[in-house]
CSV table of C-alpha atoms and ligand atoms in Angstrom, one decimal:
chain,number,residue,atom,x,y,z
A,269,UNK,CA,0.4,32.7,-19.0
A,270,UNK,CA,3.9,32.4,-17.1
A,271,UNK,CA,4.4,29.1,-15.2
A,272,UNK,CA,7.2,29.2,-13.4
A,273,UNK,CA,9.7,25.9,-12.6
A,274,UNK,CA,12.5,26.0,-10.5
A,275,UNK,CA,15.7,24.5,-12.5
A,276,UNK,CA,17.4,23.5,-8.7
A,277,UNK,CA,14.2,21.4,-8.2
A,278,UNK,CA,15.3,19.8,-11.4
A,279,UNK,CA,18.5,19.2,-11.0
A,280,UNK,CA,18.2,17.5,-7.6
A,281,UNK,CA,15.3,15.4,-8.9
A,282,UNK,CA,17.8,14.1,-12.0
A,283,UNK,CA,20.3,13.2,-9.0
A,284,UNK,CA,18.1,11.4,-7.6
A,285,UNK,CA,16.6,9.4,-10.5
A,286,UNK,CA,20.8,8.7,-11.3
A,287,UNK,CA,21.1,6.9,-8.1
A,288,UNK,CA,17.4,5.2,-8.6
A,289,UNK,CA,18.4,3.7,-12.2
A,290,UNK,CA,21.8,2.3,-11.1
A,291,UNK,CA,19.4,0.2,-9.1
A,292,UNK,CA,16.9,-1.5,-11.6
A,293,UNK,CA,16.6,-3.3,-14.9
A,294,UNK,CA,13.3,-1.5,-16.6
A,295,UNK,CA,11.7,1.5,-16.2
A,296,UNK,CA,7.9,1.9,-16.6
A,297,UNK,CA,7.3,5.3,-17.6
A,298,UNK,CA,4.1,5.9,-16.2
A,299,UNK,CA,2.1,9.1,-18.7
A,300,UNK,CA,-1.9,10.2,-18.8
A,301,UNK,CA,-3.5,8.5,-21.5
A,302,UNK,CA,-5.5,11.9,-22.0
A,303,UNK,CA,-2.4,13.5,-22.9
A,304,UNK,CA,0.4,11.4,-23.3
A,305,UNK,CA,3.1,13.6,-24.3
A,306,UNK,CA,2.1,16.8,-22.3
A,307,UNK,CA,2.1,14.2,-19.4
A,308,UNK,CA,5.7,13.0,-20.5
A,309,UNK,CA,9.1,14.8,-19.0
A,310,UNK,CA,10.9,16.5,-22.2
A,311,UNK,CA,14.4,14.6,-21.0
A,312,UNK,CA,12.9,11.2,-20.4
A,313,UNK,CA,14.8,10.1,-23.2
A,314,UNK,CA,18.3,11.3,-21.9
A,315,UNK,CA,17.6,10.5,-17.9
A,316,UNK,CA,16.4,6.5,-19.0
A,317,UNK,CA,19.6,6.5,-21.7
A,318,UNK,CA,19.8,2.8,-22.8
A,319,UNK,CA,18.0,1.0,-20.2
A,320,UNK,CA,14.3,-1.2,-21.5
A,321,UNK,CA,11.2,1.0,-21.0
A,322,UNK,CA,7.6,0.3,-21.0
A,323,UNK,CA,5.6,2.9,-21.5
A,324,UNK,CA,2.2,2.5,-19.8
A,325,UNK,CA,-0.8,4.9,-20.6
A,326,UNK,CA,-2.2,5.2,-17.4
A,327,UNK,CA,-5.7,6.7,-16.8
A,328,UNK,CA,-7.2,4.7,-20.1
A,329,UNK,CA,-10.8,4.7,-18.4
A,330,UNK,CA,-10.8,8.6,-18.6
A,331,UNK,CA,-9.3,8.6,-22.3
A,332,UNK,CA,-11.2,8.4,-25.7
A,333,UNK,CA,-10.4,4.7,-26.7
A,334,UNK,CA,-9.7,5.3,-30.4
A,335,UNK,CA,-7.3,8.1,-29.8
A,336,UNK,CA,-5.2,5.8,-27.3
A,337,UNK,CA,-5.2,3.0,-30.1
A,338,UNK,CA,-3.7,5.5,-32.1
A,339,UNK,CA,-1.0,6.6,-29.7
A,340,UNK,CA,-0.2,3.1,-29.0
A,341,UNK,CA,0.8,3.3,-32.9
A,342,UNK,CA,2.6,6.2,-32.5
A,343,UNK,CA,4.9,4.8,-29.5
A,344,UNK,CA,5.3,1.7,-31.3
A,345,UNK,CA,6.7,3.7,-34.4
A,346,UNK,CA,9.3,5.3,-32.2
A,347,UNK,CA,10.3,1.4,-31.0
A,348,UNK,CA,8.7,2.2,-28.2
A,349,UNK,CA,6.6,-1.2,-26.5
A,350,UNK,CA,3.3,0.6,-25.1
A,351,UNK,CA,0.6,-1.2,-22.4
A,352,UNK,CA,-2.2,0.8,-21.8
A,353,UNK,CA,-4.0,0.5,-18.0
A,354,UNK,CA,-6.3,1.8,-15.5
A,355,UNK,CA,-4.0,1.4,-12.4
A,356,UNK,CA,-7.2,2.0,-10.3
A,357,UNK,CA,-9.4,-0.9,-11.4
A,358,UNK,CA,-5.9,-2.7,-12.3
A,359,UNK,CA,-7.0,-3.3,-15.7
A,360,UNK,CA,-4.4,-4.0,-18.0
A,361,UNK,CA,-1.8,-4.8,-15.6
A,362,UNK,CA,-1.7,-8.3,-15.8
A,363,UNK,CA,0.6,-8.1,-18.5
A,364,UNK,CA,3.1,-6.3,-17.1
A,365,UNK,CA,5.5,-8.9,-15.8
A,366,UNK,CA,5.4,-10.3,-19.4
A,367,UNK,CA,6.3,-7.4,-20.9
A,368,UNK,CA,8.9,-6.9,-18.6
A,369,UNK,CA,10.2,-10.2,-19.5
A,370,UNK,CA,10.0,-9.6,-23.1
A,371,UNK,CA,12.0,-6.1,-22.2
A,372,UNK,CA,14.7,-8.4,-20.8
A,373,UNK,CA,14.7,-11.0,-23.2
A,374,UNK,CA,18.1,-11.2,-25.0
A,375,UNK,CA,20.0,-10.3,-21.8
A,376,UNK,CA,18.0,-13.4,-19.8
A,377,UNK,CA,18.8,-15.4,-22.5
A,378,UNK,CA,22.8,-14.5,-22.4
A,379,UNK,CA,22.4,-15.0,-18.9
A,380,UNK,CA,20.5,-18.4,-19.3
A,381,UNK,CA,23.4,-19.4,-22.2
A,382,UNK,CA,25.7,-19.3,-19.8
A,383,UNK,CA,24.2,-21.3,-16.7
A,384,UNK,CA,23.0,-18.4,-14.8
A,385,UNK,CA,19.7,-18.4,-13.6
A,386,UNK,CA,18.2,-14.6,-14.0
A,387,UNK,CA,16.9,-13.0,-11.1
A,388,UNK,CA,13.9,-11.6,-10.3
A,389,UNK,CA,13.5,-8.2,-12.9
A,390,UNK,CA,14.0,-4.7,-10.5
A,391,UNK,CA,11.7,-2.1,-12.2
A,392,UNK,CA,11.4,1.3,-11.4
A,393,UNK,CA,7.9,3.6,-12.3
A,394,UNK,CA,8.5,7.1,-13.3
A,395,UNK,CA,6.3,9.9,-14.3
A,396,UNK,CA,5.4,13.3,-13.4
A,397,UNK,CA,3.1,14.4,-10.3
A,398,UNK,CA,-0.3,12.8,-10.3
A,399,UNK,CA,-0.2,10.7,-13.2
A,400,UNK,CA,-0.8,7.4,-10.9
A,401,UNK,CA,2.3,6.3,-9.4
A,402,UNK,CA,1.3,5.8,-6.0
A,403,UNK,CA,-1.9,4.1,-7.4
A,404,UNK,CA,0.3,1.6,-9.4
A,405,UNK,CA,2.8,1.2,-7.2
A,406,UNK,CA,-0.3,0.0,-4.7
A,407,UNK,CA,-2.4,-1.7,-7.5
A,408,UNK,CA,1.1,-4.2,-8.0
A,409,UNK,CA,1.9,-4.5,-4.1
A,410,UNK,CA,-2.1,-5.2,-3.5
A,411,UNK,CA,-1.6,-2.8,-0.4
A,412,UNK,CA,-1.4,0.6,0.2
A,413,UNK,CA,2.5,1.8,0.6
A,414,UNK,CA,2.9,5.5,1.8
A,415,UNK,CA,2.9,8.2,-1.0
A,416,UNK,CA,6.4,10.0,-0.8
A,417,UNK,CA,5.7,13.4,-1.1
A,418,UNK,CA,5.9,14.8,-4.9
A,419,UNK,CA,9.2,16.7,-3.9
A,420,UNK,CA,12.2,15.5,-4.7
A,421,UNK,CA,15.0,15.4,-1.7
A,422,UNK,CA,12.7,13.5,0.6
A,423,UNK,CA,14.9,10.2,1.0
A,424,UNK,CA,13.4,7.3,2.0
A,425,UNK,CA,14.4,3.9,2.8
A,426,UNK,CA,13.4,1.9,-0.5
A,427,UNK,CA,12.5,-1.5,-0.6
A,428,UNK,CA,11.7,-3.9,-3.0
A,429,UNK,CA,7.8,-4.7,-3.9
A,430,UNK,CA,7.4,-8.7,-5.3
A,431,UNK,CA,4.8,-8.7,-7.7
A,432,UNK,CA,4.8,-12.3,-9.1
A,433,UNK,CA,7.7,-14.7,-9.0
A,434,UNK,CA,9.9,-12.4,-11.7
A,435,UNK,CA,9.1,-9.6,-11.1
A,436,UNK,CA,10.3,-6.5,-8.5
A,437,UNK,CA,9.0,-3.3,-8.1
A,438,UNK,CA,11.3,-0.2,-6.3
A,439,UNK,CA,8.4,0.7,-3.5
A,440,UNK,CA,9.5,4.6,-4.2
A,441,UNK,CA,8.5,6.2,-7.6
A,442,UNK,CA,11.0,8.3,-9.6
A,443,UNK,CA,9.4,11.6,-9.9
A,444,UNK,CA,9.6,13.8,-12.9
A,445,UNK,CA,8.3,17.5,-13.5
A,446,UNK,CA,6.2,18.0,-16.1
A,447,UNK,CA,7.2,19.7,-19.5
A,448,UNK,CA,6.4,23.3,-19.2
A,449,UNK,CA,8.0,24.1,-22.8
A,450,UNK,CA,4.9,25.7,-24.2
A,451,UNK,CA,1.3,27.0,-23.4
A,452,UNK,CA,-0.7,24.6,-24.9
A,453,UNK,CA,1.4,22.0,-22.9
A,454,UNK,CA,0.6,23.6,-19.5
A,455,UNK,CA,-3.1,24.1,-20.5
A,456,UNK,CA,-3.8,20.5,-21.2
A,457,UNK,CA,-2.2,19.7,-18.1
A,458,UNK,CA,-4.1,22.1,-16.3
A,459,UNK,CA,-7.6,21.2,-18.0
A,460,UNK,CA,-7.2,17.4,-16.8
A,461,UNK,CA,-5.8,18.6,-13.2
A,462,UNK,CA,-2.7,17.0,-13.5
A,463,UNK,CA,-1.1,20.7,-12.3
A,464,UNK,CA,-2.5,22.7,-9.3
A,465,UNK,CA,-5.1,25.2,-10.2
A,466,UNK,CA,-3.5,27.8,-8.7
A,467,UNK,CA,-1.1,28.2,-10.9
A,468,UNK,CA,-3.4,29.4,-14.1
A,469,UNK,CA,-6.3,31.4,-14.1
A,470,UNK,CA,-9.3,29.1,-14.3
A,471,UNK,CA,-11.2,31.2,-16.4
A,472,UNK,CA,-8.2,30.9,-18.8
A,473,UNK,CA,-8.3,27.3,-18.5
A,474,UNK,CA,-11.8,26.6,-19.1
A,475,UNK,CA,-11.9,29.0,-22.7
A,476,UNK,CA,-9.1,26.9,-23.5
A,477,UNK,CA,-11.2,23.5,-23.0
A,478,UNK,CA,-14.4,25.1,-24.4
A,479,UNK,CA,-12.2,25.9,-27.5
A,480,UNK,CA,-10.8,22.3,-28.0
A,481,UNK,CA,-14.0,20.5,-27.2
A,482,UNK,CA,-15.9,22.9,-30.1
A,483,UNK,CA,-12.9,21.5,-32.0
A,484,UNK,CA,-13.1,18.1,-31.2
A,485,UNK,CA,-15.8,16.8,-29.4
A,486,UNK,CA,-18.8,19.2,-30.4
A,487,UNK,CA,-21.6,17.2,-29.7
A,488,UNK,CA,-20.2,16.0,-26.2
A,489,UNK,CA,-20.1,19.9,-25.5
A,490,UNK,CA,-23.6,20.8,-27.0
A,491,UNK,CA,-25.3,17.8,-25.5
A,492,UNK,CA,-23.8,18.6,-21.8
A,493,UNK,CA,-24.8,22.0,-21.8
A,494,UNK,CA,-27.6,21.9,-24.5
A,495,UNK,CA,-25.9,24.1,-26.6
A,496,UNK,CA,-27.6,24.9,-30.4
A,497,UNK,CA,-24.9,26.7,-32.2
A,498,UNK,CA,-21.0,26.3,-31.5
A,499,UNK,CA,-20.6,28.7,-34.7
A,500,UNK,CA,-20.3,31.9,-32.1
A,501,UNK,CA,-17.0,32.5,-30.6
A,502,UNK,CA,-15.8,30.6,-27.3
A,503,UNK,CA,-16.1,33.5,-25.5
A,504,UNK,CA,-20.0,33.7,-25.8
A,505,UNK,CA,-20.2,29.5,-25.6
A,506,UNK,CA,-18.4,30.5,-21.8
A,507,UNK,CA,-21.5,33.2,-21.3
A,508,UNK,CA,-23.8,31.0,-22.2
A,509,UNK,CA,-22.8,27.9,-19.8
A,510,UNK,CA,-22.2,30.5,-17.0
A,511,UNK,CA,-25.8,31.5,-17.7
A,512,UNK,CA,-27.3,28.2,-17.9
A,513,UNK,CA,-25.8,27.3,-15.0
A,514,UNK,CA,-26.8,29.8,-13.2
A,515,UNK,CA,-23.6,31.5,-12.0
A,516,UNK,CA,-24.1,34.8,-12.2
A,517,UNK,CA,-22.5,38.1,-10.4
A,518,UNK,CA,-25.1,40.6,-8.7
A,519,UNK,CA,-25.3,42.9,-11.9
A,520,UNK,CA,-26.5,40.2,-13.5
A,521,UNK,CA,-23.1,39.5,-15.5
A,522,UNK,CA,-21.5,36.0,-15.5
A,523,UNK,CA,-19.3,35.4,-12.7
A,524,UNK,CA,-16.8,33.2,-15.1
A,525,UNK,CA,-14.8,31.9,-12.2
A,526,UNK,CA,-17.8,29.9,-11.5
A,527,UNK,CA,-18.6,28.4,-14.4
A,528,UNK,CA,-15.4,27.5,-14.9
A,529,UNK,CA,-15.3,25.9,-12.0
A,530,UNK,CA,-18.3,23.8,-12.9
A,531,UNK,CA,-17.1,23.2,-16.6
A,532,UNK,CA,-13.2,22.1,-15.5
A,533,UNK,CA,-15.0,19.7,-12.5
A,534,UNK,CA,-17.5,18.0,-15.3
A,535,UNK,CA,-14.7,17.4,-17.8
A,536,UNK,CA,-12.7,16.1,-14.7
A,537,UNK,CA,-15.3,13.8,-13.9
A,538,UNK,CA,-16.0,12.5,-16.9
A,539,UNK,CA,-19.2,14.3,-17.2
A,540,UNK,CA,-19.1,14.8,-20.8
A,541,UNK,CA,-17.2,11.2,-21.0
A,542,UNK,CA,-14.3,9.9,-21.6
A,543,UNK,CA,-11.8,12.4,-23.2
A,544,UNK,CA,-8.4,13.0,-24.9
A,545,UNK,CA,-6.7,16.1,-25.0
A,546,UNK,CA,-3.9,15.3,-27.7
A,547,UNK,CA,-3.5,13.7,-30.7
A,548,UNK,CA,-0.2,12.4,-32.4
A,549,UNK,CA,-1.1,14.2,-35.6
A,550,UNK,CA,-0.4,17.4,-33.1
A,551,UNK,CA,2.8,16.6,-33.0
A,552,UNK,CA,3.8,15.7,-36.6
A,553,UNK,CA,5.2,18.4,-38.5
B,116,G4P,P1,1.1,10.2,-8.3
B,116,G4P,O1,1.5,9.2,-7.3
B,116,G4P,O2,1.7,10.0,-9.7
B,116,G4P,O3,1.2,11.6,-7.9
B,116,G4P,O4,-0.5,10.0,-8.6
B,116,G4P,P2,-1.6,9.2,-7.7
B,116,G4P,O5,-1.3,7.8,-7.6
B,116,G4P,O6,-1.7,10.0,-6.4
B,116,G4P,O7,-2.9,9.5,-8.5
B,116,G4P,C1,-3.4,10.8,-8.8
B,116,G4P,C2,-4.9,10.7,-9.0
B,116,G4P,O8,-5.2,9.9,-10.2
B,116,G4P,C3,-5.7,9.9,-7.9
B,116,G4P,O9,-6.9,10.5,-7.8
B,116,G4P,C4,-5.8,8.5,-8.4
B,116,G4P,O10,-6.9,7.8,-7.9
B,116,G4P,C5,-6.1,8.8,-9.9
B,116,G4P,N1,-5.7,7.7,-10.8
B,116,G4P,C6,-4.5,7.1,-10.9
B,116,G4P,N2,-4.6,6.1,-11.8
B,116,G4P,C7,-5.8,6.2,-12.3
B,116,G4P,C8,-6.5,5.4,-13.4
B,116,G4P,O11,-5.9,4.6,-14.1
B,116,G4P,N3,-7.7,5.8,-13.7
B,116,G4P,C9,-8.4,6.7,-13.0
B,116,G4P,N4,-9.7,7.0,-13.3
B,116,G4P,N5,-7.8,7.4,-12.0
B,116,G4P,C10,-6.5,7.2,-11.7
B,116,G4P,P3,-7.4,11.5,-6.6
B,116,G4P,O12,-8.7,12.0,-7.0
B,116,G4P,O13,-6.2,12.4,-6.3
B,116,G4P,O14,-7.5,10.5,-5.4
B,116,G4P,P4,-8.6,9.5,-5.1
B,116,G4P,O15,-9.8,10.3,-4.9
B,116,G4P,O16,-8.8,8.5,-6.2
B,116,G4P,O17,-8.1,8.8,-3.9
């Protein structure tokens, strides 16, 4: 699997989110709960530098709630303040101006020390494509502001979204691309659709979810597609759904394109419930 990235597209997108941060006070850095380091940008670390961030895990309907209570942990351990949220529904988000606050506190209170009443908080949301910017950003203005196109270099007049008395929102998103540093990373992206299906063979895809749901989530798997032994390798699990379903080529053979299809839409839709596709214990050494 080669997925390609185009470092000029980087470069102009890190201009970009210089000239954003100059602007604001916090920076919520928007990731999928499902995957909340695949879904993170590698140099978030060195393009935020020293300003307050919150990270929010976004999408926490579609994620297995024990495994985002442990990733909560894990942010926390790095100093990290976490709120997790479904920027659809808007769960969650009633917090966020507090936590902002909290973000801000000591500098507030220097500000407040000295007679200066603190202005309203700027924030700025960043994240890679399709993590749920424009759904925050809409969910916090409580009306629908145009999507800017997930393309860096498209300026835009930015204005500034109230949301509560102490609280301001930057009506554009900062826009990140997604870490491509390995193949695992690019598969869990492409098994929760957070990168265009073009870009990976879906059959490639869909072996690599049967092969982490077997791993993780076995009865999920075998209670979707009634499934009685997940002892057989992936491959034949693949036949098997393919067959089941009933996609099958004109010899007879499974046309695996279509089943993975079906099998990427159902996980996608929370057919076999909600789902997480990383675990911090992934990432410990
Ligand atoms: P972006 O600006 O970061 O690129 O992402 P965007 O808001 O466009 O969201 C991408 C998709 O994720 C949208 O679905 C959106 O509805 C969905 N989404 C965002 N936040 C959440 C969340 O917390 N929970 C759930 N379940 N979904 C979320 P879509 O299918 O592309 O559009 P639509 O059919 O919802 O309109």
């Amino acid at each position: 699997m080669q997925i390609q990235w185009f470092p000029g597209h980087m470069a102009k997108a890190r201009r970009e989110m210089t000239e954003k941060l100059k602007m604001i006070d916090v920076v919520f850095e928007l990731v999928d709960a499902r995957l909340p380091l695949s879904s993170r940008n590698p140099m978030i670390d060195q393009i935020v530098g020293q300003k307050p961030r919150l990270v929010l895990l976004n999408k926490a309907d579609m994620a297995d709630p024990f495994i985002t209570k442990e990733w909560e942990n894990f942010f926390a351990n790095q100093g990290l303040m976490t709120l997790t949220v479904n920027s659809k529904t808007g769960q969650g988000l009633e917090k966020i101006s507090s936590y902002a606050k909290e973000l801000m506190k000591d500098k507030r209170n220097k500000m407040i020390e000295k007679g200066i009443k603190p202005r309203a908080i700027r924030a700025l949301i960043l994240g890679i494509p399709n993590v749920g910017k424009s759904t925050l950003i809409n969910r916090l203005a409580k009306k629908k502001i145009a999507k800017t196109g997930d393309k860096p270099g498209i300026t835009q007049k930015q204005q500034w979204i109230k949301v509560g008395k102490e609280l301001e929102l930057l009506d554009t998103p900062g826009i990140l691309w997604p870490k491509f540093e390995d193949q695992t990373t690019g598969y869990r992206l492409a098994v929760t659709g957070a990168i265009k299906d073009d870009i990976l063979d879906f059959s490639d895809i869909a072996l690599f979810a049967i092969r982490y749901l077997i791993k993780v989530y076995p009865e999920r798997l075998s209670e979707r597609y009634h499934l009685d032994d997940l002892s057989v390798p992936p491959i034949e699990i693949f036949d098997e759904i393919g067959k089941k379903r009933g996609c099958l080529l004109r010899g007879g053979e499974v046309d695996y394109d279509k089943a993975a299809e079906i099998i990427l839409r159902e996980i996608r839709s929370e057919k076999l419930g909600p789902l997480t596709f990383e675990h911090p214990s992934d990432y410990q050494e």
